[in-house]
CSV table of C-alpha atoms and ligand atoms in Angstrom, one decimal:
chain,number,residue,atom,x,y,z
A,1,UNK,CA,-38.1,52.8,-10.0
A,2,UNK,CA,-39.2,49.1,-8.9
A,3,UNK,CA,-37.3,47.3,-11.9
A,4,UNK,CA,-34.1,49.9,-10.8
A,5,UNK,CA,-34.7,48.4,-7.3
A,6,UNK,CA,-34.5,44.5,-8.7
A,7,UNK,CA,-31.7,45.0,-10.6
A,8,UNK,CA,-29.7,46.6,-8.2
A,9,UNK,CA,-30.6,44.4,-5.7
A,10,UNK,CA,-29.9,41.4,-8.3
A,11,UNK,CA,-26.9,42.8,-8.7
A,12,UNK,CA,-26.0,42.9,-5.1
A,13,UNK,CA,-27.2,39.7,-4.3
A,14,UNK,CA,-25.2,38.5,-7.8
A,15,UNK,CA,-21.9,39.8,-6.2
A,16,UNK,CA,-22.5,38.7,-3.2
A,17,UNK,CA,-22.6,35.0,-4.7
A,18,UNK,CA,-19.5,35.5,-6.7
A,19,UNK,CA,-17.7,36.6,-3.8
A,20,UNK,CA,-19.2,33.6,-1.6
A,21,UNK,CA,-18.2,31.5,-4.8
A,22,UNK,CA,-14.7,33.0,-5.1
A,23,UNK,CA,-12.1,30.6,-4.2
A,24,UNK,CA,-9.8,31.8,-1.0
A,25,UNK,CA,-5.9,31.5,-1.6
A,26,UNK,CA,-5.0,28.5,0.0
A,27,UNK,CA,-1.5,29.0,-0.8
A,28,UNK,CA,1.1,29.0,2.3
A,29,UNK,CA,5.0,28.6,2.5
A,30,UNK,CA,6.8,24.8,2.9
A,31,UNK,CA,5.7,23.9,6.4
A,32,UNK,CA,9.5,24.2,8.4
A,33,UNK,CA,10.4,20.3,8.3
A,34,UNK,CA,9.4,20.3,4.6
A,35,UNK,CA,10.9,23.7,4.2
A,36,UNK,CA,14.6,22.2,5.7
A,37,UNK,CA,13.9,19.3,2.9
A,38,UNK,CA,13.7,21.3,0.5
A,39,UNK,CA,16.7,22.8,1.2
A,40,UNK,CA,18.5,19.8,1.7
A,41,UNK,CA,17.4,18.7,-2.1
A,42,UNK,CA,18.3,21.8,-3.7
A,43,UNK,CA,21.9,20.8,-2.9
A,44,UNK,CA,21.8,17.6,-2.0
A,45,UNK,CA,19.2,16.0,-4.2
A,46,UNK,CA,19.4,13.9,-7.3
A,47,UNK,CA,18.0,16.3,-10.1
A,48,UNK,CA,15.3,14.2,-10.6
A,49,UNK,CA,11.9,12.7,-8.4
A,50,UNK,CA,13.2,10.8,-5.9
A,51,UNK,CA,11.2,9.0,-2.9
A,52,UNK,CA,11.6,10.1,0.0
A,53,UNK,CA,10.8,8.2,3.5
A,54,UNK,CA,10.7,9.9,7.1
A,55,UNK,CA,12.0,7.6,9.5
A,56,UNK,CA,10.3,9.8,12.5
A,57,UNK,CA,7.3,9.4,10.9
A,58,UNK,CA,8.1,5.8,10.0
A,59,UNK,CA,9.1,4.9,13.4
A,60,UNK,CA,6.1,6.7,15.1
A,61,UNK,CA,4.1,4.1,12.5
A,62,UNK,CA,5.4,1.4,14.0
A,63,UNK,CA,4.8,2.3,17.5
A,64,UNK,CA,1.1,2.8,16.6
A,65,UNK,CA,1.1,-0.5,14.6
A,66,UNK,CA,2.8,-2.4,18.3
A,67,UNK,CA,0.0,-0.8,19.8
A,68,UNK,CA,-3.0,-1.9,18.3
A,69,UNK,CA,-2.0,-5.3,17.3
A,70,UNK,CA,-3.6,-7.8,19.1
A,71,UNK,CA,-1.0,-9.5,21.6
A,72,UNK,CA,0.3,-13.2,21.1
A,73,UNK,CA,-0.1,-12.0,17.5
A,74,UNK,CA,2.2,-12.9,14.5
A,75,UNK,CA,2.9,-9.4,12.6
A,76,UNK,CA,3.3,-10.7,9.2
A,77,UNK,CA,4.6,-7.7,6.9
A,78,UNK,CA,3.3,-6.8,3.4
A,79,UNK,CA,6.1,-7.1,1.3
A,80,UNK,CA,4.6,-5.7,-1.7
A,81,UNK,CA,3.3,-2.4,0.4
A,82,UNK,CA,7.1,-2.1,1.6
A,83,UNK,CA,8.9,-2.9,-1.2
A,84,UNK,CA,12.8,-2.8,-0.3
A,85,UNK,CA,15.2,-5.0,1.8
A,86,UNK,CA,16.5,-2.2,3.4
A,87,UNK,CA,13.5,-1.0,4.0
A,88,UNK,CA,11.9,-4.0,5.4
A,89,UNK,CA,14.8,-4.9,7.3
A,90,UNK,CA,14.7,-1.8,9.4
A,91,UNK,CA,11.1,-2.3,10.2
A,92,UNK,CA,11.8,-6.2,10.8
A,93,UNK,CA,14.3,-4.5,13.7
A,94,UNK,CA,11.9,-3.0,15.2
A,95,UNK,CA,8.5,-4.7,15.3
A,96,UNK,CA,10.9,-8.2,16.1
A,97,UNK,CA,8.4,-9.2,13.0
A,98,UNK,CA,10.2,-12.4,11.5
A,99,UNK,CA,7.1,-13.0,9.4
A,100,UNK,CA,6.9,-11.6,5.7
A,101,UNK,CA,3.7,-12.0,3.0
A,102,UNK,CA,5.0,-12.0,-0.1
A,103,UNK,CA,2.8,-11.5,-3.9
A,104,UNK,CA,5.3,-11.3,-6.5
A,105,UNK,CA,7.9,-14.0,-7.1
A,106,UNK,CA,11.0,-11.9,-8.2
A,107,UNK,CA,10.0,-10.2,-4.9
A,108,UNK,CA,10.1,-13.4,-2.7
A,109,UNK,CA,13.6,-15.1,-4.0
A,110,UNK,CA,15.1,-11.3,-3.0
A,111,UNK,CA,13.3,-11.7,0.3
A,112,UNK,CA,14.1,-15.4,0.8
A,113,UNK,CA,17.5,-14.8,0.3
A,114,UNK,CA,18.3,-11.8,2.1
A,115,UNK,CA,15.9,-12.6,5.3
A,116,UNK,CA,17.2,-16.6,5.4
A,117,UNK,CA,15.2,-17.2,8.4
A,118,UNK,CA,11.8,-15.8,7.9
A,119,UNK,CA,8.7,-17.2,7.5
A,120,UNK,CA,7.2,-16.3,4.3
A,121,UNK,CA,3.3,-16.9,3.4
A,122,UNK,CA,2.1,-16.0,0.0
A,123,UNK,CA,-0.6,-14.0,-0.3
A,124,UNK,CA,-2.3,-14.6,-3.3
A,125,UNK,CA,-2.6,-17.9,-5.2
A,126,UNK,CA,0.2,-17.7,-7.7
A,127,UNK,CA,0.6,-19.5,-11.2
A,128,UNK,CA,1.8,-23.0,-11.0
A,129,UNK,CA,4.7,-21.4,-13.2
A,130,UNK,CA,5.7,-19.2,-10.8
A,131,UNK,CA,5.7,-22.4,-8.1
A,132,UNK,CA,7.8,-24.1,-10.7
A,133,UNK,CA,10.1,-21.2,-11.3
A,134,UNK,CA,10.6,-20.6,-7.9
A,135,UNK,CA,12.8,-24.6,-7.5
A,136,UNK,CA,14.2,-24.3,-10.7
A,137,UNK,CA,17.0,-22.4,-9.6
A,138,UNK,CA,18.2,-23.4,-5.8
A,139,UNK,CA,18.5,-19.8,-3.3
A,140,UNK,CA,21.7,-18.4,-2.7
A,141,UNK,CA,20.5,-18.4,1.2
A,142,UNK,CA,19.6,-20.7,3.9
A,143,UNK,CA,16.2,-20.4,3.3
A,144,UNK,CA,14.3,-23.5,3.6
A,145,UNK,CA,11.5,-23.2,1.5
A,146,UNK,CA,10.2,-26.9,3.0
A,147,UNK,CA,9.9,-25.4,6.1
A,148,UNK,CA,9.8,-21.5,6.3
A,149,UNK,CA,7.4,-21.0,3.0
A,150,UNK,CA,3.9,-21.7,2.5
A,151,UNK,CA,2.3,-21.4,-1.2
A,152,UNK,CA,-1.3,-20.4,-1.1
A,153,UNK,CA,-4.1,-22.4,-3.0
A,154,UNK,CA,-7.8,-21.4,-3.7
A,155,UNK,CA,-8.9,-24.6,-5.7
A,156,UNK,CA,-8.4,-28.0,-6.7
A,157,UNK,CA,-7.4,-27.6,-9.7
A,158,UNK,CA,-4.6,-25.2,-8.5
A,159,UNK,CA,-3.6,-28.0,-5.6
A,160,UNK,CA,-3.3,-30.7,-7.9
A,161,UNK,CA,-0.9,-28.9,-9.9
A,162,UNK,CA,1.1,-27.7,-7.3
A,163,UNK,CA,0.9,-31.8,-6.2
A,164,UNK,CA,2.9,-32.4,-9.5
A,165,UNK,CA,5.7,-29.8,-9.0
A,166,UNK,CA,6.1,-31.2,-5.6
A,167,UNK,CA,6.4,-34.5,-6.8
A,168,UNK,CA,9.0,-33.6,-9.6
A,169,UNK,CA,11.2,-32.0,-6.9
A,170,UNK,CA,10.4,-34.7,-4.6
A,171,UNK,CA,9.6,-32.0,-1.9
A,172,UNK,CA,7.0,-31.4,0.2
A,173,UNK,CA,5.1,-28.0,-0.2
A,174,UNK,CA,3.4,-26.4,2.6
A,175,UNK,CA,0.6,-24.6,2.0
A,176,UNK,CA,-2.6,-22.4,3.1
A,177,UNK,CA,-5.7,-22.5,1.7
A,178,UNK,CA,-7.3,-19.2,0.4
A,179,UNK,CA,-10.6,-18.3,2.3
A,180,UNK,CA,-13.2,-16.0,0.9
A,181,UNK,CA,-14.5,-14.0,4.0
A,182,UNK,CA,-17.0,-11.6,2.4
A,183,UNK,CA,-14.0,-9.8,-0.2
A,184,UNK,CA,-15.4,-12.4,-2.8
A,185,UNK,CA,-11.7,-11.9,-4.5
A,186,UNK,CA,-11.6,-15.8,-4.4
A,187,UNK,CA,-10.8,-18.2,-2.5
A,188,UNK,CA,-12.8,-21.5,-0.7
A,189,UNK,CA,-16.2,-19.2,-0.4
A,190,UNK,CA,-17.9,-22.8,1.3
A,191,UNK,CA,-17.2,-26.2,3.6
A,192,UNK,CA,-17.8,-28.4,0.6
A,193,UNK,CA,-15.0,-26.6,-1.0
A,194,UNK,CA,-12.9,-26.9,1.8
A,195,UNK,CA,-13.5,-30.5,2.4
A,196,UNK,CA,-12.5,-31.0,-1.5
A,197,UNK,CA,-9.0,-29.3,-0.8
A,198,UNK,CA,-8.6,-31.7,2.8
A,199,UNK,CA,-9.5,-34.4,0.7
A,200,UNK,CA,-6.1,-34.1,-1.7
A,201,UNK,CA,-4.3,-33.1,1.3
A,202,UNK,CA,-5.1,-36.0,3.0
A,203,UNK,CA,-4.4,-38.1,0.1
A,204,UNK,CA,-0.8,-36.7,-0.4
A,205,UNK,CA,0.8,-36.3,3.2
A,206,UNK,CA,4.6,-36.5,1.5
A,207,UNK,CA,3.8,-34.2,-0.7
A,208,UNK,CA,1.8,-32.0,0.9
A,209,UNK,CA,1.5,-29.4,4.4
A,210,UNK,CA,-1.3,-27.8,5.2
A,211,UNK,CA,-0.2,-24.8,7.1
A,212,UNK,CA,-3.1,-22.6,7.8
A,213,UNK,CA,-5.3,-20.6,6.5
A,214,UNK,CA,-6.0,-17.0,4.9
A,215,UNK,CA,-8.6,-15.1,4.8
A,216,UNK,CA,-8.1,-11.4,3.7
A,217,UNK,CA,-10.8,-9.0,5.2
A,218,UNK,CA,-10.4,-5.6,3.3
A,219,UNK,CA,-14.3,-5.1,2.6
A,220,UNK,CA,-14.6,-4.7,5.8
A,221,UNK,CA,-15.3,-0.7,6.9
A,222,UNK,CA,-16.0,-0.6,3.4
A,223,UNK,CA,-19.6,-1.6,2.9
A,224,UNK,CA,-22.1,1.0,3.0
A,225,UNK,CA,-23.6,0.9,6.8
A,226,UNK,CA,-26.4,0.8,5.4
A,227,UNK,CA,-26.2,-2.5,4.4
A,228,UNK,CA,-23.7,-3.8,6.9
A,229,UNK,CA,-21.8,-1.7,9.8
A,230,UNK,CA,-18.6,-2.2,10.0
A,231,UNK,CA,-18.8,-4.6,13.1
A,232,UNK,CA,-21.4,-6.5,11.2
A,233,UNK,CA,-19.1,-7.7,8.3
A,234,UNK,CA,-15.7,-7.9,10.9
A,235,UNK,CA,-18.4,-10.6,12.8
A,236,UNK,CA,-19.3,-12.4,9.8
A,237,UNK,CA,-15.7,-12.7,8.3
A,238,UNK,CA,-14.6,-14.1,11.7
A,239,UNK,CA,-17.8,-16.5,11.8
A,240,UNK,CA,-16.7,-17.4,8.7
A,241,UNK,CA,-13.3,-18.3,9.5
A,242,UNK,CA,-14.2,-20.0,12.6
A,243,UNK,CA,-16.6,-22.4,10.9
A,244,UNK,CA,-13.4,-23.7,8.6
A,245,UNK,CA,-10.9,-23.9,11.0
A,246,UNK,CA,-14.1,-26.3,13.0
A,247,UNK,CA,-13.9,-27.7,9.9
A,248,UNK,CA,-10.1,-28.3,9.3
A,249,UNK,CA,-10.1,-29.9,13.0
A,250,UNK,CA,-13.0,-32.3,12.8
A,251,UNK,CA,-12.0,-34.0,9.2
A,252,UNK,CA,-8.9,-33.2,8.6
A,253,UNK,CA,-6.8,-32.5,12.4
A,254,UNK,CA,-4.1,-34.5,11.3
A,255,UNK,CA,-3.2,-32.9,8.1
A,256,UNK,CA,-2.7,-29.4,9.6
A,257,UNK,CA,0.5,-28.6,11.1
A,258,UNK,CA,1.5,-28.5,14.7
A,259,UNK,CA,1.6,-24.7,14.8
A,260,UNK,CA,-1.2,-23.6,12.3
A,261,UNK,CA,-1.0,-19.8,10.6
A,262,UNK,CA,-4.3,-18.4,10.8
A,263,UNK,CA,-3.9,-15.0,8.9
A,264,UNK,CA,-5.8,-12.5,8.2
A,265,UNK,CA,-6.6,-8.8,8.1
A,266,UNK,CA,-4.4,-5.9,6.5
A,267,UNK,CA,-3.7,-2.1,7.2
A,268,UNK,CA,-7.4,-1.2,7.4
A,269,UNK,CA,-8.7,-4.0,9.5
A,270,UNK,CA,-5.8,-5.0,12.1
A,271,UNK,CA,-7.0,-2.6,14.5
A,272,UNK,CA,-10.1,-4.7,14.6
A,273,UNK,CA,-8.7,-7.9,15.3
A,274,UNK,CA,-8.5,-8.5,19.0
A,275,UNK,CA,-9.0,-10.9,21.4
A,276,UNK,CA,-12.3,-12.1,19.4
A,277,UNK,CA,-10.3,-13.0,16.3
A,278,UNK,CA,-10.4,-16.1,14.7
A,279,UNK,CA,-6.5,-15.2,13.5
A,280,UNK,CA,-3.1,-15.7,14.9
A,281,UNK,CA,-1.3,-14.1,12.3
A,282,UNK,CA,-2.0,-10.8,11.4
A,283,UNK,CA,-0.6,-8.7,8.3
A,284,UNK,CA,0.3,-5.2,7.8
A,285,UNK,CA,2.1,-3.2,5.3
A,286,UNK,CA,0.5,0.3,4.1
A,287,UNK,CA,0.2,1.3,7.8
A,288,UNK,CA,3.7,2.3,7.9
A,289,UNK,CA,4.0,4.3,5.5
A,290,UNK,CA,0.4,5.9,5.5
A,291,UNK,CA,-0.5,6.8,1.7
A,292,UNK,CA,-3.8,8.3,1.5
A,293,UNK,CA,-6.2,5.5,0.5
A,294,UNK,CA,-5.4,4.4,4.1
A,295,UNK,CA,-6.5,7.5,5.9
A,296,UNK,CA,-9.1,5.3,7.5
A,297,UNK,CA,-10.1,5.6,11.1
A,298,UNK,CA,-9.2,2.9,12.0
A,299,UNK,CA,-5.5,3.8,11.5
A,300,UNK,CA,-6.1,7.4,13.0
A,301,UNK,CA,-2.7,7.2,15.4
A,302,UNK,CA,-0.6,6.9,12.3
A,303,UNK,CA,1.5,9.4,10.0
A,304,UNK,CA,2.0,9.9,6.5
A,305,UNK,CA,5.5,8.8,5.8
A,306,UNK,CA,6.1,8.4,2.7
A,307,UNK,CA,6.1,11.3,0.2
A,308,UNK,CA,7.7,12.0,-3.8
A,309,UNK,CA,9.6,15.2,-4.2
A,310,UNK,CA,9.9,16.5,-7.9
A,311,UNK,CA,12.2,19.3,-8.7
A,312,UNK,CA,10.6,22.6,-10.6
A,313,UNK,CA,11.8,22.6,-13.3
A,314,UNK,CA,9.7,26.1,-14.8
A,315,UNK,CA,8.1,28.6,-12.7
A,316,UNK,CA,5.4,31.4,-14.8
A,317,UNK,CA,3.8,34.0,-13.6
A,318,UNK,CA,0.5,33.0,-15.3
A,319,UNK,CA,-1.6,30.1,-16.5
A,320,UNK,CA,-2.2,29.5,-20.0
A,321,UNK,CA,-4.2,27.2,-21.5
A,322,UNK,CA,-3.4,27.0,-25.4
A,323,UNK,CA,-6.6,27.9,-26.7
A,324,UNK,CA,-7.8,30.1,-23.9
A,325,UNK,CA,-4.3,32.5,-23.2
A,326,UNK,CA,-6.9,35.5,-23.0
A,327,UNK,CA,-8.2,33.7,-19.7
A,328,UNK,CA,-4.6,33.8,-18.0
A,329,UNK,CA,-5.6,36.9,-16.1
A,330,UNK,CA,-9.0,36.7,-15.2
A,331,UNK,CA,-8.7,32.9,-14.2
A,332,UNK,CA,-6.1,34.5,-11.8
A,333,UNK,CA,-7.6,36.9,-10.8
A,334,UNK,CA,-10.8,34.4,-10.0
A,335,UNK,CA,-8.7,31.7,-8.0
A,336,UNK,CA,-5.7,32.7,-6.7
A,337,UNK,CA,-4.2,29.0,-6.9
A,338,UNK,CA,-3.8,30.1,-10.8
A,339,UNK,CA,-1.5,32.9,-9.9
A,340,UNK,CA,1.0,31.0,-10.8
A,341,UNK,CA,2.1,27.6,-13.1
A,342,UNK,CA,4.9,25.1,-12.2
A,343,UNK,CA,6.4,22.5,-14.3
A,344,UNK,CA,7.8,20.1,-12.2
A,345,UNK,CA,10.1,17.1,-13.2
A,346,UNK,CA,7.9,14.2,-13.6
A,347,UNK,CA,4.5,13.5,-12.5
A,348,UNK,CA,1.1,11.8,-13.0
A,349,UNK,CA,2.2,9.3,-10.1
A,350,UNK,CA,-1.1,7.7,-8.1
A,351,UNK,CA,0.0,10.6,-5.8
A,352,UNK,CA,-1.1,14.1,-4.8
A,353,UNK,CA,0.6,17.5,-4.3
A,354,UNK,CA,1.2,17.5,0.1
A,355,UNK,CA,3.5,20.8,0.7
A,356,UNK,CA,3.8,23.7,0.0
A,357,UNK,CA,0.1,24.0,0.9
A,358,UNK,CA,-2.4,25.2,-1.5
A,359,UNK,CA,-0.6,23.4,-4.8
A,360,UNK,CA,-3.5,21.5,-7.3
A,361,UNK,CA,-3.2,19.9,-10.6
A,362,UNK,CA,-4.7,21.9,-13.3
A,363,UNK,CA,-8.3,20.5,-14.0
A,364,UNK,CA,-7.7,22.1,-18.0
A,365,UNK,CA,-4.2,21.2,-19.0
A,366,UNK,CA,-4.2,17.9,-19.0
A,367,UNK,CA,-1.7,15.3,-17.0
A,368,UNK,CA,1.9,14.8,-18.3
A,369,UNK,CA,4.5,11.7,-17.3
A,370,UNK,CA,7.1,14.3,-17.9
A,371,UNK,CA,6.9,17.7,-16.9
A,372,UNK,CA,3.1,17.9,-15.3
A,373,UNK,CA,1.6,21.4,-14.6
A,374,UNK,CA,0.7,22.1,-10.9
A,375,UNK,CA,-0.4,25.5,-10.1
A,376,UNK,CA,-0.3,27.7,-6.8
A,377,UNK,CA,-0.9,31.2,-5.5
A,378,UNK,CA,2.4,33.4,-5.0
A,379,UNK,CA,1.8,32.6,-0.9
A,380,UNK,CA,3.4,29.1,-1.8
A,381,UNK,CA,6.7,31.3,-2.9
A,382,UNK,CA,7.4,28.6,-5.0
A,383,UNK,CA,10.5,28.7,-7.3
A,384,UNK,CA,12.7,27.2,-9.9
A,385,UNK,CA,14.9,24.4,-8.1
A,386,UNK,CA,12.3,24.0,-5.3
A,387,UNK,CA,10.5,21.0,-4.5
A,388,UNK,CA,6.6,19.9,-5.1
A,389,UNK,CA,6.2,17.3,-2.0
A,390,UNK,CA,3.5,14.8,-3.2
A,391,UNK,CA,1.8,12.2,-1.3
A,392,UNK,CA,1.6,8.7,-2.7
A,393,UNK,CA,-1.9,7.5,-2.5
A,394,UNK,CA,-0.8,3.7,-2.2
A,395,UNK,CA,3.0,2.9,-1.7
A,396,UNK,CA,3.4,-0.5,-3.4
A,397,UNK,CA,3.7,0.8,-7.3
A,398,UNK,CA,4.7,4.5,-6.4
A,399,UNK,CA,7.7,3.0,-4.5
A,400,UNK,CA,9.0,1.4,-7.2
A,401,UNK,CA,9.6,4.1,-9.7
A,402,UNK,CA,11.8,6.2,-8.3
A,403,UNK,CA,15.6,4.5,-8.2
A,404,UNK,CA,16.8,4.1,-4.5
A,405,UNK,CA,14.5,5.4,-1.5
A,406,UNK,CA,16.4,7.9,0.3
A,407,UNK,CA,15.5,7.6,4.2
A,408,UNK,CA,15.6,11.0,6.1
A,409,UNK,CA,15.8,12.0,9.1
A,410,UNK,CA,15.9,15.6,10.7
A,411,UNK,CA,15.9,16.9,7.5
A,412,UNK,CA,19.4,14.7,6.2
A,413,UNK,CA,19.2,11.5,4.0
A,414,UNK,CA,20.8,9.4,6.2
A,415,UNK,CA,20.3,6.0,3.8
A,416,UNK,CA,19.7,5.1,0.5
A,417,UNK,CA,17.5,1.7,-0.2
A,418,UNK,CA,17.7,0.3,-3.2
A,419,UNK,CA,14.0,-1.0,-4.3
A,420,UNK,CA,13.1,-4.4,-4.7
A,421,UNK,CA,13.5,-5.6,-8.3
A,422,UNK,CA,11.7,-7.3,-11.2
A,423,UNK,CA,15.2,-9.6,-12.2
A,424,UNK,CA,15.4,-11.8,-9.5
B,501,PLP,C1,-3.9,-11.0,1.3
B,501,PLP,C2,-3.6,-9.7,1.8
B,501,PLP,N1,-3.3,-9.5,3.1
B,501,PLP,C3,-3.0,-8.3,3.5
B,501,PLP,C4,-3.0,-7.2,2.7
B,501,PLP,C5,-2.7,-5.9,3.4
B,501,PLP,O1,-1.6,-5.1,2.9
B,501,PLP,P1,-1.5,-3.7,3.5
B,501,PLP,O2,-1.4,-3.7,5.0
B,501,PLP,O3,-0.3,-3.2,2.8
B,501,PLP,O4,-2.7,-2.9,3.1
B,501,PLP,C6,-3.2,-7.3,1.4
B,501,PLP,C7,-3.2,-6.2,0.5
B,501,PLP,O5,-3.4,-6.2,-0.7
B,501,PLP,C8,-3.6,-8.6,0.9
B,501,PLP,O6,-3.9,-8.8,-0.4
């Protein structure tokens, strides 16, 4: 009578776990602006993934960005993290940003020569190739690289080969020296490297202008708070910065230019960079578009923007893993986000499934490039010709692989922007 009692009561308390372990449907039709989009694709749309960008949300972005950035400010935009003319040129309208960071050199002769008077700053050291490249073949633009571009440098090994490209073009470069602020990504990490770099500076005036100064921030917020809060490392980074500019005035104030750029921060970290910053010059890219590695709190006012939408290409009524077909049902029956399997055109971008609700990957199957399996419950009423809406999770590679971005508003594309491009 006692062992009835435990087993029963095993039992009970057995179900009762299942049922507590059960997973709900999380399934749910397009939300109504994704719905209309959908719509819109299924007659409109290429037949194939294409890369959608909402200007509502886009423009909303750049409100929030106005906002926090700290005033007297340069915005300097990521051009990597935005990577179209069209693109950039609509945000350029709007945030009156004449400042661009650019990381690729195809990327900058598109953006020297379509934006002829910005002010480019590179944002990573580049190869003294690449510097080379860059004046073998004059610009079909204004663009005046001896004034409106500044390379970047991090040693002096790095300078003094960018001294000898300068002095076979007879040119002068300009240039900003790379500071490590606590990222340890490289970069002048103390004074004694710093004065090294003012030394060659100062022993090459016609050949070369030191512009300013860059120091990216991005492990900052990123620490464990443990071992560093998030204040803690913004303070030391600036501190940091401080001491070399102090540095640059006492041994070197002649060699910097008139109107230095001080830049620093990114997406994560401009929120922080206020009145107490060290910078004048500020960049930004990711914000605007919002993919999910920024959902940070520091960017909580922002939107996602940005999303991939990949036709549907087969819709089943169950999930079958070769191997394991006599599972279809009772995995189905178990989670109700196996109820049903949908191929969709494309897939295994750095992205994730956004609307309908309730759509996963399948943890079994396996990813494919070319038709990848998502699954959902029969509340996402998903069919053949519909759309998965995915979420890039960084927009810099994800933006490039999809042909023209196709800026909607309201539900209509109302442009197409062609990417920027690798022949340059
Ligand atoms: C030097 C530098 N500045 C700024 C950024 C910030 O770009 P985003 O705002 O797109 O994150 C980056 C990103 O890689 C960077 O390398």
């Amino acid at each position: 009578m006692k062992r009835r009692h435990l087993l029963l009561g095993l039992g009970a308390a057995g179900l009762g776990a299942a049922a507590w372990l059960k997973p709900s449907d999380l399934g749910a039709p397009y939300s109504n602006a994704f719905s209309t989009l959908n719509q819109m694709l299924r007659s409109q749309g290429a037949g194939k993934p294409q890369l959608l960008i909402d200007l509502d949300a886009l423009d909303h972005n750049i409100a929030a960005l106005k906002q926090i950035l700290k005033p007297q400010a340069t915005l300097r935009l990521v051009e990597k993290s935005l990577p179209s003319l069209d693109l950039l040129a609509y945000i350029r309208e709007r945030t009156g940003s004449n400042a661009l960071m650019s990381f690729h050199w195809p990327f900058l002769r598109q953006s020297a020569e379509r934006f002829a008077q910005s002010d480019i700053l590179l944002g990573k050291p580049m190869p003294a190739q690449a510097c080379a490249q860059f004046y073998q073949r004059p610009l079909r633009s204004a663009f005046n690289p001896e004034q409106q571009l500044t390379w970047l440098i991090d040693t002096p090994e790095r300078l003094q080969e960018y001294l000898a490209i300068a002095q076979a073009h007879s040119t002068k470069l300009r240039i900003a020296i790379e500071l490590d602020v606590g990222l340890h990504r490289g970069g002048v990490r103390d004074l004694q490297q710093l004065t090294a770099l003012l030394t060659i500076f100062q022993a090459h005036p016609q050949h070369l202008a030191l512009t300013g100064l860059m120091g990216y921030d991005a492990h900052v917020g990123k620490v464990p708070s443990l071992i560093s809060t998030r204040e803690q490392s913004y303070q030391q980074a600036c501190a940091l910065y401080r001491q070399a500019i102090d540095q640059i005035q006492q041994h070197a104030p002649s060699q910097l230019a008139q109107q230095p750029i001080f830049n620093g921060a990114g997406s994560p970290t401009i929120a922080l960079h206020r009145d107490n910053s060290p910078c004048n010059d500020l960049s930004a890219g990711s914000c605007l578009l919002l993919p999910s590695d920024f959902d940070l709190a520091t960017l909580q006012g922002f939107k996602p923007a940005a999303f991939i939408a990949a036709p549907i290409l087969k819709t089943l009524p169950h999930t079958e893993i070769p191997g394991l077909e006599r599972l279809a049902g009772g995995l189905a029956a178990w989670d109700p986000q196996w109820q049903q399997a949908h191929f969709i055109y494309g897939g295994h971008w750095l992205a994730d499934p956004w609307q309908p609700q309730g759509v996963t990957a399948n943890p079994l199957y396996g990813h494919s490039s070319n038709q990848m399996l998502y699954n959902a419950s029969k509340r996402s009423a998903l069919a053949v010709n519909d759309h998965v809406f995915l979420r890039p999770r960084q927009s810099e590679s994800v933006l490039l692989q999809f042909g023209d971005l196709l800026a909607v508003r309201n539900g209509q594309i109302v442009a197409q922007w062609p990417v920027l491009s690798e022949n340059a």
